[in-house]
Amino acid sequence: MELLITTLATFTQIYTFLLLIRVLLTWFPTINWYDQPFAALSQITDPYLNVFRSFIPPLGGIDFSPMLAIILLQFLGGFIGRLAYVV
């Protein structure tokens, strides 16, 4: 059980890091998202981000869905991390 909790906590940390990279790379308009490694990063992160984009529309051309997605993932990671101490 402890291995599962540790694996989930590590996964949330890595996925949060990938989301941050994805958000930072959107600041560079010359990036072609169809070239590797950007296409792989997009395929990994977009399904999770699209969940939040479906109910949070961009306001003034700014997409706030990644912020909420990262906050929720951090909350989930913290909750899973606390489970490791309980078990």
Short mmCIF file of C-alpha atoms in Angstrom, two decimals:
data_model
loop_
_atom_site.label_atom_id
_atom_site.label_comp_id
_atom_site.label_asym_id
_atom_site.label_seq_id
_atom_site.Cartn_x
_atom_site.Cartn_y
_atom_site.Cartn_z
CA MET A 1 0.00 0.00 0.00
CA GLU A 2 2.84 2.35 0.82
CA LEU A 3 4.41 1.74 -2.60
CA LEU A 4 1.15 2.70 -4.32
CA ILE A 5 0.83 5.91 -2.32
CA THR A 6 4.45 6.86 -2.96
CA THR A 7 4.04 6.15 -6.68
CA LEU A 8 0.89 8.30 -6.89
CA ALA A 9 2.57 11.15 -5.01
CA THR A 10 5.58 11.00 -7.34
CA PHE A 11 3.30 10.88 -10.39
CA THR A 12 1.46 14.03 -9.29
CA GLN A 13 4.77 15.85 -8.82
CA ILE A 14 6.06 14.83 -12.26
CA TYR A 15 2.75 15.66 -13.95
CA THR A 16 2.67 19.07 -12.26
CA PHE A 17 6.17 19.71 -13.58
CA LEU A 18 5.06 18.73 -17.11
CA LEU A 19 2.06 21.07 -16.84
CA LEU A 20 4.32 23.94 -15.78
CA ILE A 21 6.62 23.30 -18.73
CA ARG A 22 3.60 23.23 -21.05
CA VAL A 23 2.28 26.54 -19.70
CA LEU A 24 5.68 28.23 -19.92
CA LEU A 25 6.19 27.05 -23.50
CA THR A 26 2.91 28.65 -24.57
CA TRP A 27 4.60 32.02 -24.05
CA PHE A 28 6.73 31.32 -27.12
CA PRO A 29 4.49 31.67 -30.19
CA THR A 30 7.11 30.25 -32.58
CA ILE A 31 6.90 26.74 -31.08
CA ASN A 32 5.42 24.23 -33.48
CA TRP A 33 3.28 21.90 -31.35
CA TYR A 34 3.32 19.26 -34.11
CA ASP A 35 7.09 18.69 -33.80
CA GLN A 36 8.64 16.43 -31.18
CA PRO A 37 9.10 16.74 -28.17
CA PHE A 38 6.36 19.37 -28.04
CA ALA A 39 3.75 17.06 -29.62
CA ALA A 40 4.38 14.43 -26.94
CA LEU A 41 4.11 17.02 -24.19
CA SER A 42 0.88 18.28 -25.69
CA GLN A 43 -0.56 14.75 -25.94
CA ILE A 44 0.29 14.07 -22.31
CA THR A 45 -1.04 17.28 -20.79
CA ASP A 46 -3.92 18.37 -23.04
CA PRO A 47 -6.48 15.74 -21.95
CA TYR A 48 -6.20 16.89 -18.32
CA LEU A 49 -6.22 20.57 -19.27
CA ASN A 50 -9.21 20.11 -21.60
CA VAL A 51 -11.31 19.01 -18.62
CA PHE A 52 -10.83 22.46 -17.10
CA ARG A 53 -11.04 24.30 -20.40
CA SER A 54 -14.52 22.85 -20.93
CA PHE A 55 -15.98 24.86 -18.04
CA ILE A 56 -13.54 27.79 -17.67
CA PRO A 57 -13.51 29.86 -20.85
CA PRO A 58 -10.54 32.13 -21.60
CA LEU A 59 -11.10 35.62 -20.23
CA GLY A 60 -9.62 38.42 -22.29
CA GLY A 61 -7.48 35.99 -24.25
CA ILE A 62 -5.93 34.54 -21.07
CA ASP A 63 -6.52 30.87 -20.28
CA PHE A 64 -6.91 30.41 -16.52
CA SER A 65 -7.65 26.69 -16.72
CA PRO A 66 -3.99 25.61 -16.24
CA MET A 67 -3.88 27.52 -12.96
CA LEU A 68 -6.89 25.65 -11.62
CA ALA A 69 -5.57 22.36 -12.99
CA ILE A 70 -2.22 22.81 -11.22
CA ILE A 71 -3.87 23.90 -7.96
CA LEU A 72 -6.12 20.83 -7.98
CA LEU A 73 -3.20 18.55 -8.79
CA GLN A 74 -1.15 20.08 -5.96
CA PHE A 75 -4.06 19.60 -3.56
CA LEU A 76 -4.41 15.97 -4.66
CA GLY A 77 -0.66 15.41 -4.31
CA GLY A 78 -0.67 16.88 -0.80
CA PHE A 79 -3.62 14.71 0.17
CA ILE A 80 -1.89 11.60 -1.16
CA GLY A 81 1.32 12.62 0.61
CA ARG A 82 -0.54 12.88 3.91
CA LEU A 83 -1.98 9.41 3.36
CA ALA A 84 1.56 8.04 3.41
CA TYR A 85 1.91 9.15 7.04
CA VAL A 86 -1.43 7.67 8.06
CA VAL A 87 -0.75 4.26 6.53
#
